[in-house]
CSV table of C-alpha atoms and ligand atoms in Angstrom, one decimal:
chain,number,residue,atom,x,y,z
Q,1,MET,CA,-70.2,-116.5,183.5
Q,2,ARG,CA,-71.4,-116.7,179.9
Q,3,TYR,CA,-70.8,-114.4,176.9
Q,4,ILE,CA,-73.4,-113.6,174.3
Q,5,SER,CA,-73.1,-112.0,170.8
Q,6,THR,CA,-74.4,-108.5,170.1
Q,7,ARG,CA,-76.2,-109.9,167.1
Q,8,GLY,CA,-78.0,-112.6,169.0
Q,9,GLN,CA,-77.4,-115.5,166.6
Q,10,ALA,CA,-74.1,-117.1,167.8
Q,11,PRO,CA,-73.9,-119.6,170.7
Q,12,ALA,CA,-73.1,-118.4,174.2
Q,13,LEU,CA,-69.5,-119.1,175.2
Q,14,THR,CA,-67.3,-119.2,178.3
Q,15,PHE,CA,-64.7,-116.6,178.9
Q,16,GLU,CA,-62.0,-118.8,177.5
Q,17,GLU,CA,-64.0,-119.7,174.4
Q,18,ALA,CA,-64.9,-116.0,173.7
Q,19,MET,CA,-61.3,-115.0,174.1
Q,20,LEU,CA,-60.0,-117.7,171.7
Q,21,THR,CA,-62.8,-116.9,169.2
Q,22,GLY,CA,-62.6,-113.1,169.0
Q,23,LEU,CA,-65.4,-112.3,166.6
Q,24,ALA,CA,-68.7,-114.2,167.0
Q,25,ARG,CA,-69.8,-116.4,164.1
Q,26,ASP,CA,-72.8,-114.2,163.4
Q,27,GLY,CA,-70.5,-111.2,162.9
Q,28,GLY,CA,-71.2,-109.8,166.4
Q,29,LEU,CA,-69.0,-109.1,169.4
Q,30,TYR,CA,-69.1,-111.1,172.6
Q,31,VAL,CA,-70.3,-109.3,175.8
Q,32,PRO,CA,-70.9,-110.7,179.3
Q,33,GLU,CA,-74.5,-111.9,179.8
Q,34,THR,CA,-74.5,-110.0,183.1
Q,35,ILE,CA,-72.1,-107.5,184.6
Q,36,PRO,CA,-70.6,-108.5,188.0
Q,37,GLN,CA,-71.1,-105.8,190.6
Q,38,MET,CA,-68.6,-104.3,193.0
Q,39,SER,CA,-70.2,-102.7,196.2
Q,40,PRO,CA,-68.8,-99.5,197.7
Q,41,GLY,CA,-67.2,-101.8,200.3
Q,42,ASP,CA,-65.5,-103.9,197.6
Q,43,ILE,CA,-64.2,-100.7,196.0
Q,44,SER,CA,-62.9,-99.1,199.2
Q,45,ALA,CA,-61.0,-102.4,199.9
Q,46,LEU,CA,-59.0,-101.8,196.7
Q,47,ALA,CA,-57.2,-98.8,198.3
Q,48,GLY,CA,-53.5,-99.4,198.8
Q,49,LEU,CA,-53.4,-102.7,196.9
Q,50,SER,CA,-50.9,-103.4,194.1
Q,51,TYR,CA,-52.0,-103.0,190.5
Q,52,GLU,CA,-51.9,-106.8,190.1
Q,53,GLU,CA,-54.1,-107.4,193.2
Q,54,VAL,CA,-56.7,-104.9,191.9
Q,55,ALA,CA,-56.5,-106.5,188.5
Q,56,TYR,CA,-57.3,-109.9,190.1
Q,57,ARG,CA,-60.2,-108.6,192.1
Q,58,VAL,CA,-61.8,-106.7,189.3
Q,59,MET,CA,-61.4,-109.3,186.6
Q,60,ARG,CA,-61.9,-112.5,188.5
Q,61,PRO,CA,-65.7,-112.6,188.3
Q,62,PHE,CA,-65.6,-112.2,184.5
Q,63,VAL,CA,-63.3,-115.2,184.0
Q,64,GLY,CA,-65.6,-117.7,185.7
Q,65,THR,CA,-64.2,-121.3,185.8
Q,66,SER,CA,-61.9,-120.8,182.7
Q,67,PHE,CA,-58.8,-120.3,184.9
Q,68,GLY,CA,-58.1,-121.3,188.5
Q,69,ASP,CA,-57.5,-118.7,191.2
Q,70,THR,CA,-53.7,-119.2,191.5
Q,71,GLU,CA,-53.3,-119.7,187.8
Q,72,PHE,CA,-55.0,-116.4,187.1
Q,73,GLN,CA,-52.9,-114.6,189.7
Q,74,ASP,CA,-49.7,-116.0,188.2
Q,75,ILE,CA,-50.9,-114.9,184.7
Q,76,ILE,CA,-51.5,-111.4,185.9
Q,77,ALA,CA,-48.1,-111.3,187.6
Q,78,ARG,CA,-46.3,-112.4,184.4
Q,79,ALA,CA,-48.3,-110.0,182.3
Q,80,TYR,CA,-47.2,-106.8,184.1
Q,81,SER,CA,-43.7,-107.8,185.2
Q,82,GLY,CA,-42.3,-106.2,182.0
Q,83,PHE,CA,-43.7,-102.7,182.9
Q,84,THR,CA,-41.1,-100.2,183.9
Q,85,HIS,CA,-43.1,-98.3,186.5
Q,86,ASP,CA,-44.0,-100.0,189.8
Q,87,ALA,CA,-47.4,-98.4,189.8
Q,88,ARG,CA,-48.0,-99.8,186.3
Q,89,ALA,CA,-50.5,-96.9,185.6
Q,90,PRO,CA,-49.3,-93.9,187.6
Q,91,LEU,CA,-51.3,-90.7,187.9
Q,92,VAL,CA,-49.7,-87.3,187.5
Q,93,GLN,CA,-51.4,-84.0,188.2
Q,94,LEU,CA,-51.7,-81.5,185.3
Q,95,GLY,CA,-53.6,-78.7,187.0
Q,96,PRO,CA,-56.4,-78.1,189.5
Q,97,ASN,CA,-58.6,-81.2,189.5
Q,98,HIS,CA,-57.0,-82.5,186.3
Q,99,PHE,CA,-54.9,-85.7,186.3
Q,100,LEU,CA,-53.1,-87.7,183.6
Q,101,LEU,CA,-53.2,-91.5,183.8
Q,102,GLU,CA,-50.0,-92.6,182.2
Q,103,LEU,CA,-50.7,-95.9,180.4
Q,104,PHE,CA,-47.4,-96.0,178.4
Q,105,HIS,CA,-45.0,-97.7,180.8
Q,106,GLY,CA,-45.4,-101.2,179.1
Q,107,PRO,CA,-42.9,-102.8,176.6
Q,108,THR,CA,-44.3,-101.0,173.5
Q,109,LEU,CA,-45.0,-97.7,175.1
Q,110,ALA,CA,-48.8,-97.6,174.6
Q,111,PHE,CA,-51.8,-98.6,176.6
Q,112,LYS,CA,-52.4,-101.6,174.3
Q,113,ASP,CA,-49.7,-103.4,176.4
Q,114,PHE,CA,-52.1,-103.6,179.4
Q,115,ALA,CA,-54.4,-105.8,177.4
Q,116,MET,CA,-52.0,-107.5,175.1
Q,117,GLN,CA,-49.5,-108.7,177.7
Q,118,LEU,CA,-52.4,-110.2,179.6
Q,119,ILE,CA,-54.0,-111.8,176.6
Q,120,GLY,CA,-50.6,-113.3,175.5
Q,121,GLN,CA,-50.3,-115.1,178.9
Q,122,LEU,CA,-54.0,-116.2,178.8
Q,123,PHE,CA,-53.7,-117.6,175.3
Q,124,GLN,CA,-50.5,-119.5,176.3
Q,125,ALA,CA,-52.1,-121.1,179.3
Q,126,ALA,CA,-55.3,-122.0,177.6
Q,127,LEU,CA,-53.7,-123.4,174.4
Q,128,ALA,CA,-51.1,-125.4,176.3
Q,129,ARG,CA,-53.8,-127.0,178.4
Q,130,ARG,CA,-55.9,-127.8,175.3
Q,131,GLY,CA,-52.9,-129.0,173.3
Q,132,GLU,CA,-54.0,-126.6,170.5
Q,133,ARG,CA,-52.4,-124.1,168.2
Q,134,VAL,CA,-54.0,-121.0,166.7
Q,135,THR,CA,-53.3,-118.4,164.0
Q,136,ILE,CA,-53.7,-114.9,165.3
Q,137,VAL,CA,-54.4,-112.3,162.6
Q,138,GLY,CA,-54.7,-108.6,163.6
Q,139,ALA,CA,-55.2,-105.3,161.9
Q,140,THR,CA,-53.6,-102.3,163.4
Q,141,SER,CA,-53.3,-98.5,163.1
Q,142,GLY,CA,-50.0,-99.0,164.8
Q,143,ASP,CA,-50.1,-99.7,168.5
Q,144,THR,CA,-52.2,-102.9,168.6
Q,145,GLY,CA,-49.8,-104.6,166.2
Q,146,SER,CA,-46.6,-103.8,168.0
Q,147,ALA,CA,-48.2,-104.7,171.3
Q,148,ALA,CA,-49.5,-108.0,169.9
Q,149,ILE,CA,-46.1,-108.9,168.3
Q,150,GLU,CA,-44.4,-108.1,171.6
Q,151,ALA,CA,-46.8,-110.1,173.6
Q,152,PHE,CA,-46.8,-113.3,171.4
Q,153,ARG,CA,-43.3,-113.4,170.1
Q,154,GLY,CA,-41.7,-116.8,170.7
Q,155,LEU,CA,-44.8,-118.3,172.3
Q,156,ASP,CA,-45.2,-122.0,171.5
Q,157,ASN,CA,-48.8,-122.3,170.3
Q,158,VAL,CA,-49.4,-119.3,168.1
Q,159,ASP,CA,-48.5,-117.8,164.7
Q,160,VAL,CA,-49.1,-114.1,164.5
Q,161,PHE,CA,-49.8,-112.0,161.4
Q,162,ILE,CA,-50.3,-108.3,161.7
Q,163,LEU,CA,-51.8,-106.2,158.9
Q,164,PHE,CA,-50.8,-102.5,159.0
Q,165,PRO,CA,-51.6,-99.7,156.4
Q,166,HIS,CA,-48.4,-99.3,154.4
Q,167,GLY,CA,-46.8,-95.9,155.0
Q,168,ARG,CA,-49.4,-94.8,157.5
Q,169,VAL,CA,-47.8,-95.8,160.9
Q,170,SER,CA,-45.0,-94.0,162.6
Q,171,GLU,CA,-41.5,-95.2,162.2
Q,172,VAL,CA,-41.3,-96.3,165.9
Q,173,GLN,CA,-44.5,-98.2,165.5
Q,174,ARG,CA,-43.3,-99.9,162.3
Q,175,ARG,CA,-40.0,-100.8,163.7
Q,176,GLN,CA,-41.6,-102.3,166.9
Q,177,MET,CA,-43.5,-104.6,164.5
Q,178,THR,CA,-40.7,-105.4,162.0
Q,179,THR,CA,-37.7,-105.9,164.2
Q,180,PRO,CA,-38.6,-108.9,166.5
Q,181,VAL,CA,-36.7,-111.9,165.2
Q,182,GLU,CA,-38.9,-114.7,166.3
Q,183,SER,CA,-40.2,-116.8,163.4
Q,184,ASN,CA,-43.8,-117.0,164.7
Q,185,VAL,CA,-44.5,-113.3,164.2
Q,186,HIS,CA,-45.1,-111.6,160.8
Q,187,ALA,CA,-45.6,-107.9,160.0
Q,188,LEU,CA,-47.6,-107.3,156.8
Q,189,ALA,CA,-47.6,-103.9,155.2
Q,190,MET,CA,-50.9,-103.7,153.2
Q,191,ASP,CA,-51.9,-101.2,150.6
Q,192,GLY,CA,-54.8,-99.0,151.9
Q,193,ASP,CA,-55.7,-97.4,155.2
Q,194,PHE,CA,-56.6,-98.9,158.6
Q,195,ASP,CA,-60.2,-99.4,157.7
Q,196,ASP,CA,-59.1,-101.5,154.7
Q,197,CYS,CA,-57.0,-103.6,157.0
Q,198,GLN,CA,-59.8,-104.0,159.4
Q,199,ALA,CA,-62.2,-104.9,156.6
Q,200,LYS,CA,-59.9,-107.7,155.3
Q,201,LEU,CA,-59.6,-109.1,158.8
Q,202,LYS,CA,-63.4,-109.2,159.1
Q,203,ASP,CA,-63.6,-110.9,155.7
Q,204,MET,CA,-61.1,-113.6,156.9
Q,205,PHE,CA,-63.2,-114.3,160.0
Q,206,ASN,CA,-66.3,-114.5,157.7
Q,207,ASP,CA,-64.6,-117.1,155.4
Q,208,PHE,CA,-65.4,-120.1,157.6
Q,209,THR,CA,-63.4,-122.5,155.5
Q,210,PHE,CA,-60.2,-120.5,156.0
Q,211,ARG,CA,-61.1,-119.6,159.6
Q,212,ASP,CA,-61.4,-123.3,160.6
Q,213,GLU,CA,-58.4,-124.4,158.5
Q,214,VAL,CA,-55.9,-122.2,160.1
Q,215,ARG,CA,-57.8,-122.0,163.5
Q,216,LEU,CA,-58.1,-118.2,163.2
Q,217,ALA,CA,-58.1,-116.2,166.4
Q,218,GLY,CA,-58.4,-112.4,166.9
Q,219,VAL,CA,-56.8,-110.1,169.3
Q,220,ASN,CA,-58.1,-106.8,168.0
Q,221,SER,CA,-60.0,-104.6,170.5
Q,222,ILE,CA,-63.1,-106.5,169.6
Q,223,ASN,CA,-61.7,-109.3,171.8
Q,224,TRP,CA,-63.6,-109.2,175.1
Q,225,ALA,CA,-60.5,-110.2,177.1
Q,226,ARG,CA,-58.8,-107.0,176.0
Q,227,VAL,CA,-61.7,-104.8,177.0
Q,228,LEU,CA,-61.7,-106.5,180.4
Q,229,ALA,CA,-58.0,-105.9,181.0
Q,230,GLN,CA,-58.6,-102.2,180.5
Q,231,VAL,CA,-61.3,-102.0,183.1
Q,232,VAL,CA,-58.7,-102.4,185.8
Q,233,TYR,CA,-57.0,-99.0,185.5
Q,234,TYR,CA,-60.3,-97.1,185.8
Q,235,PHE,CA,-60.5,-98.7,189.3
Q,236,THR,CA,-56.9,-98.0,190.3
Q,237,ALA,CA,-57.1,-94.4,189.2
Q,238,ALA,CA,-60.5,-93.7,190.7
Q,239,VAL,CA,-59.6,-95.3,194.0
Q,240,SER,CA,-56.4,-93.4,194.4
Q,241,LEU,CA,-58.3,-90.1,194.1
Q,242,GLY,CA,-60.9,-91.1,196.7
Q,243,ALA,CA,-63.5,-93.3,195.1
Q,244,PRO,CA,-66.0,-94.7,196.0
Q,245,ALA,CA,-66.6,-91.8,198.4
Q,246,ARG,CA,-65.6,-89.2,195.7
Q,247,PRO,CA,-66.7,-89.7,192.1
Q,248,VAL,CA,-64.3,-89.0,189.3
Q,249,SER,CA,-64.6,-88.3,185.6
Q,250,PHE,CA,-62.5,-89.6,182.7
Q,251,THR,CA,-61.7,-88.3,179.2
Q,252,ILE,CA,-60.5,-90.9,176.8
Q,253,PRO,CA,-58.9,-90.4,173.4
Q,254,THR,CA,-60.9,-92.7,171.2
Q,255,GLY,CA,-60.7,-94.5,167.9
Q,256,ASN,CA,-62.2,-98.0,168.0
Q,257,PHE,CA,-64.2,-97.3,171.2
Q,258,GLY,CA,-62.4,-100.0,173.1
Q,259,ASP,CA,-60.7,-98.1,175.9
Q,260,ILE,CA,-63.8,-95.9,176.6
Q,261,PHE,CA,-66.0,-99.0,176.5
Q,262,ALA,CA,-63.9,-100.4,179.3
Q,263,GLY,CA,-64.7,-97.2,181.3
Q,264,TYR,CA,-68.3,-97.8,180.7
Q,265,ILE,CA,-68.0,-101.3,182.0
Q,266,ALA,CA,-66.3,-100.0,185.1
Q,267,ARG,CA,-69.2,-97.7,185.7
Q,268,ARG,CA,-71.7,-100.5,185.1
Q,269,MET,CA,-69.8,-102.6,187.8
Q,270,GLY,CA,-70.5,-99.8,190.3
Q,271,LEU,CA,-67.5,-97.5,190.1
Q,272,PRO,CA,-68.8,-93.9,190.6
Q,273,ILE,CA,-67.8,-92.2,187.3
Q,274,GLU,CA,-69.6,-88.9,186.8
Q,275,LYS,CA,-68.6,-88.1,183.2
Q,276,LEU,CA,-67.1,-90.4,180.5
Q,277,VAL,CA,-65.9,-88.1,177.7
Q,278,ILE,CA,-65.2,-89.2,174.2
Q,279,ALA,CA,-62.3,-87.3,172.6
Q,280,THR,CA,-61.7,-87.7,168.9
Q,281,ASN,CA,-59.3,-86.1,166.4
Q,282,GLN,CA,-60.5,-84.9,163.0
Q,283,ASN,CA,-61.7,-88.4,162.2
Q,284,ASP,CA,-64.7,-87.7,164.3
Q,285,ILE,CA,-67.4,-90.2,163.5
Q,286,LEU,CA,-68.2,-90.8,167.2
Q,287,HIS,CA,-68.4,-87.1,168.0
Q,288,ARG,CA,-70.7,-86.5,165.0
Q,289,THR,CA,-72.8,-89.5,166.1
Q,290,MET,CA,-73.3,-88.0,169.5
Q,291,LEU,CA,-74.3,-84.6,168.0
Q,292,THR,CA,-76.6,-85.8,165.2
Q,293,GLY,CA,-77.8,-89.3,166.2
Q,294,GLU,CA,-76.5,-90.6,162.9
Q,295,TYR,CA,-73.6,-93.0,162.5
Q,296,ARG,CA,-72.3,-92.3,159.1
Q,297,THR,CA,-68.8,-93.1,157.7
Q,298,SER,CA,-66.7,-90.7,155.6
Q,299,GLY,CA,-63.1,-91.2,154.4
Q,300,VAL,CA,-60.2,-91.3,156.8
Q,301,THR,CA,-58.0,-88.2,156.9
Q,302,PRO,CA,-54.5,-89.0,158.2
Q,303,SER,CA,-53.7,-87.1,161.3
Q,304,ILE,CA,-50.8,-86.6,163.8
Q,305,SER,CA,-52.7,-89.0,166.1
Q,306,PRO,CA,-52.7,-91.9,163.7
Q,307,SER,CA,-53.9,-94.6,166.2
Q,308,MET,CA,-57.2,-92.8,166.1
Q,309,ASP,CA,-57.5,-92.5,162.3
Q,310,ILE,CA,-60.6,-94.7,162.1
Q,311,GLN,CA,-64.1,-94.2,160.7
Q,312,VAL,CA,-65.6,-97.6,161.6
Q,313,SER,CA,-65.5,-97.8,165.4
Q,314,SER,CA,-65.8,-101.6,166.1
Q,315,ASN,CA,-66.6,-101.6,169.8
Q,316,PHE,CA,-69.4,-99.0,169.4
Q,317,GLU,CA,-71.5,-102.0,168.5
Q,318,ARG,CA,-71.2,-103.2,172.1
Q,319,VAL,CA,-72.7,-100.0,173.5
Q,320,LEU,CA,-75.4,-100.0,170.8
Q,321,PHE,CA,-76.4,-103.4,172.0
Q,322,ASP,CA,-77.1,-102.0,175.5
Q,323,ALA,CA,-78.6,-98.8,174.0
Q,324,TYR,CA,-81.1,-101.1,172.1
Q,325,ASP,CA,-81.9,-103.0,175.3
Q,326,ARG,CA,-79.8,-105.9,174.2
Q,327,ASP,CA,-81.9,-106.6,171.1
Q,328,GLY,CA,-79.5,-108.5,168.8
Q,329,LYS,CA,-81.9,-108.3,165.8
Q,330,ALA,CA,-81.9,-104.5,166.0
Q,331,VAL,CA,-78.1,-104.4,166.1
Q,332,SER,CA,-77.8,-106.8,163.2
Q,333,GLN,CA,-80.1,-104.5,161.1
Q,334,LEU,CA,-78.0,-101.4,162.0
Q,335,MET,CA,-74.8,-103.2,161.0
Q,336,ASP,CA,-76.4,-104.2,157.7
Q,337,GLU,CA,-77.3,-100.6,157.0
Q,338,LEU,CA,-73.7,-99.6,157.9
Q,339,LYS,CA,-72.5,-101.6,154.8
Q,340,SER,CA,-74.2,-98.9,152.7
Q,341,GLY,CA,-72.7,-96.0,154.6
Q,342,GLY,CA,-74.5,-95.6,157.9
Q,343,PHE,CA,-77.6,-95.7,160.1
Q,344,LYS,CA,-79.8,-93.5,162.2
Q,345,ILE,CA,-80.0,-94.3,165.9
Q,346,SER,CA,-83.4,-94.5,167.5
Q,347,GLN,CA,-84.5,-91.7,169.9
Q,348,GLY,CA,-84.6,-94.1,172.8
Q,349,ALA,CA,-81.1,-95.4,172.1
Q,350,MET,CA,-79.7,-91.9,171.6
Q,351,GLY,CA,-81.3,-90.9,175.0
Q,352,PHE,CA,-79.2,-93.7,176.6
Q,353,LEU,CA,-76.0,-92.7,174.8
Q,354,ASN,CA,-76.4,-89.1,175.8
Q,355,GLU,CA,-76.8,-90.1,179.4
Q,356,GLN,CA,-73.6,-92.2,179.3
Q,357,PHE,CA,-71.2,-90.1,177.2
Q,358,TYR,CA,-70.0,-86.6,176.5
Q,359,SER,CA,-67.9,-85.9,173.4
Q,360,GLY,CA,-65.5,-83.5,171.8
Q,361,ARG,CA,-63.4,-83.2,168.6
Q,362,VAL,CA,-60.0,-81.7,168.3
Q,363,SER,CA,-58.3,-80.2,165.2
Q,364,GLU,CA,-54.7,-80.8,164.3
Q,365,GLU,CA,-53.7,-77.2,165.2
Q,366,GLN,CA,-55.4,-77.5,168.7
Q,367,THR,CA,-53.6,-80.8,169.3
Q,368,SER,CA,-50.2,-79.2,168.6
Q,369,ALA,CA,-51.1,-76.1,170.7
Q,370,THR,CA,-52.0,-78.4,173.7
Q,371,ILE,CA,-48.7,-80.3,173.4
Q,372,ARG,CA,-46.9,-77.0,173.4
Q,373,ALA,CA,-48.9,-75.3,176.2
Q,374,PHE,CA,-48.8,-78.3,178.6
Q,375,HIS,CA,-45.1,-78.7,178.1
Q,376,ALA,CA,-44.5,-75.0,178.9
Q,377,GLN,CA,-46.9,-75.0,181.9
Q,378,THR,CA,-46.2,-78.4,183.5
Q,379,GLY,CA,-43.1,-79.9,181.9
Q,380,GLU,CA,-45.2,-83.0,180.8
Q,381,ILE,CA,-44.7,-84.0,177.2
Q,382,LEU,CA,-48.0,-85.3,175.8
Q,383,CYS,CA,-48.2,-87.7,172.8
Q,384,PRO,CA,-50.6,-86.3,170.2
Q,385,HIS,CA,-53.4,-88.8,171.2
Q,386,SER,CA,-53.1,-87.8,174.9
Q,387,ALA,CA,-53.2,-84.2,173.8
Q,388,VAL,CA,-56.5,-84.8,172.0
Q,389,GLY,CA,-57.8,-86.1,175.3
Q,390,VAL,CA,-56.4,-83.2,177.4
Q,391,THR,CA,-57.8,-80.6,175.0
Q,392,VAL,CA,-61.4,-82.0,175.3
Q,393,ALA,CA,-61.0,-82.6,179.1
Q,394,GLN,CA,-60.5,-78.9,179.6
Q,395,ASP,CA,-64.1,-78.3,178.6
Q,396,HIS,CA,-65.3,-80.6,181.4
Q,397,LEU,CA,-63.2,-79.5,184.4
Q,398,GLY,CA,-65.1,-78.7,187.6
Q,399,THR,CA,-65.3,-79.9,191.2
Q,400,THR,CA,-65.0,-83.6,190.2
Q,401,PRO,CA,-61.5,-84.8,189.5
Q,402,MET,CA,-61.0,-85.3,185.8
Q,403,ILE,CA,-58.6,-88.1,184.7
Q,404,THR,CA,-57.4,-88.0,181.1
Q,405,LEU,CA,-55.9,-91.2,179.7
Q,406,ALA,CA,-52.4,-90.7,178.3
Q,407,THR,CA,-52.5,-93.5,175.8
Q,408,ALA,CA,-48.9,-93.5,174.4
Q,409,HIS,CA,-45.4,-92.3,175.2
Q,410,PRO,CA,-44.4,-89.2,173.3
Q,411,ALA,CA,-41.3,-90.9,171.9
Q,412,LYS,CA,-43.7,-93.1,169.8
Q,413,PHE,CA,-44.7,-90.0,167.8
Q,414,PRO,CA,-41.5,-87.9,167.9
Q,415,ASP,CA,-42.2,-85.8,164.7
Q,416,ALA,CA,-45.5,-84.4,166.0
Q,417,VAL,CA,-44.0,-83.7,169.4
Q,418,GLU,CA,-40.9,-82.0,168.0
Q,419,ALA,CA,-43.0,-79.9,165.7
Q,420,ALA,CA,-45.0,-78.6,168.7
Q,421,THR,CA,-42.3,-78.2,171.3
Q,422,SER,CA,-38.9,-78.2,169.4
Q,423,ILE,CA,-38.0,-81.2,171.7
Q,424,ARG,CA,-37.4,-84.6,170.2
Q,425,PRO,CA,-38.5,-87.0,172.9
Q,426,ALA,CA,-36.0,-89.9,173.4
Q,427,LEU,CA,-36.9,-93.5,173.5
Q,428,PRO,CA,-36.5,-95.2,176.9
Q,429,GLU,CA,-33.3,-97.1,177.4
Q,430,ALA,CA,-34.6,-100.6,176.6
Q,431,MET,CA,-35.5,-99.4,173.1
Q,432,ALA,CA,-32.6,-97.1,172.4
Q,433,ASP,CA,-31.2,-99.3,169.6
Q,434,LEU,CA,-34.5,-99.7,167.8
Q,435,PHE,CA,-33.3,-97.8,164.8
Q,436,GLU,CA,-30.3,-100.1,164.3
Q,437,ARG,CA,-32.2,-103.4,164.4
Q,438,PRO,CA,-32.8,-105.0,161.0
Q,439,GLU,CA,-36.4,-105.0,159.7
Q,440,ARG,CA,-38.4,-107.9,158.4
Q,441,VAL,CA,-41.7,-107.0,156.6
Q,442,SER,CA,-43.8,-108.4,153.8
Q,443,ARG,CA,-45.6,-106.0,151.4
Q,444,VAL,CA,-49.1,-107.4,150.6
Q,445,ALA,CA,-52.0,-106.3,148.4
Q,446,ASN,CA,-55.5,-105.4,149.6
Q,447,ASP,CA,-56.8,-108.8,148.3
Q,448,LEU,CA,-58.4,-111.4,150.4
Q,449,GLY,CA,-57.4,-114.5,148.4
Q,450,ALA,CA,-53.7,-113.4,148.3
Q,451,LEU,CA,-53.7,-112.7,152.0
Q,452,GLU,CA,-55.2,-116.0,152.9
Q,453,GLU,CA,-52.7,-117.8,150.7
Q,454,PHE,CA,-49.8,-115.9,152.3
Q,455,ILE,CA,-51.0,-116.9,155.8
Q,456,ARG,CA,-51.8,-120.5,155.0
Q,457,LYS,CA,-48.2,-121.0,153.7
Q,458,ARG,CA,-46.6,-119.7,156.8
Q,459,THR,CA,-48.7,-121.3,159.6
Q,460,LYS,CA,-47.2,-124.2,161.4
Q,461,THR,CA,-50.6,-125.9,162.0
C,501,LIG,C1,-55.4,-97.6,170.1
C,501,LIG,C2,-55.1,-96.2,170.6
C,501,LIG,C3,-56.1,-95.3,170.8
C,501,LIG,C4,-57.5,-95.5,170.6
C,501,LIG,O1,-58.0,-96.5,171.5
C,501,LIG,P1,-59.4,-97.3,171.2
C,501,LIG,O2,-59.5,-98.3,172.3
C,501,LIG,O3,-59.3,-97.9,169.9
C,501,LIG,O4,-60.5,-96.3,171.3
C,501,LIG,C5,-55.7,-94.0,171.3
C,501,LIG,N1,-54.4,-93.7,171.5
C,501,LIG,C6,-53.4,-94.6,171.2
C,501,LIG,C7,-52.0,-94.2,171.4
C,501,LIG,C8,-53.7,-95.9,170.8
C,501,LIG,O5,-52.7,-96.8,170.5
């Protein structure tokens, strides 16, 4: 199994190389050269298996020879052992033909744990075998950073630096990043918004001297291994509702297009998914793109679902690559145009995107109203991101079961939830003392040279 860049100019890599590299050297993202297929028989055979066993069967073909069979099984077992629900990703029913896939039972209470816990174990195994050390730098709108710090804290062969927009993450998110005591993890509060953090990260990857000097590695949702880990729960959810005999639909609260891209891969592998619905908050570049055929950025407006406050949706490049028949030159050109504000998608490519995705946008008021209504009707307390998904999903209910992804635990966003329901959701037991733990954070400027110097001084390479 080989991985190729969406911009067509970087060398093809193995799974392990693509994982350790993150962003391709031509600025593109790695995607598998071919998509492994699961037959209806293969999918039926997943019924009744544990989450870990399904994970193994779904991901194994993508990993190729990078990890041995038993090694990979052990890695999966370790990755999910810290989850507090035995099903890992349980389904609850919200109403007729509407289900919620709870992805927040991992150690930092957001779906990011599914990918990050796995990637931590994969990095550890690969680096130990190679006798190498890497510097992981990540940008976060909140949940990626806490999940990364949790997954990599105390591991031998990595230093981790997480850039988050100062003052723009929730207090629980910040504390999850600033309270771990291990000296190999660093939380950096940067001046600016998430897109500024993401832009600085990209600049570091494009500074090849720095990149090679600190052996830079990335674990943002551009990392293929993360997308792959997220494909698994589309299978477990669909199979538990009767797939492959019965198709299902999914609605996904979306920011960087990572989680929904995993659903698209599940469909390409053969999982019968009828609708894949993009749900955005007021930062709605993806919804506007689906409506107008133009991908054009505007400023970020902070919302009560901050993990989706994004205007440049990195993983969208991966689906564009397919929409343009895997023409790396065409994608490169679009990404050049993006530097000056946006691009128009060709009619053929838009036809492809309209076949694959539906979309909807949710206002702040609607998000709160949904949290309030579903709490009253079902007792389920939704986090604001999940509420964005549930709101959009309601426009797509029908005879096919709809599964909305619940991407975070409500206690991660207690202010928004309390404003909507008058209930302040409590943190789970393991995190109950989060507000008493001392914080460790460095305030940094939105300045490439200063950031690189900061990181250089603190790496153990
Ligand atoms: C990251 C995140 C999202 C957006 O996911 P993408 O994969 O970036 O589209 C939605 N909700 C929560 C809670 C998140 O942490």
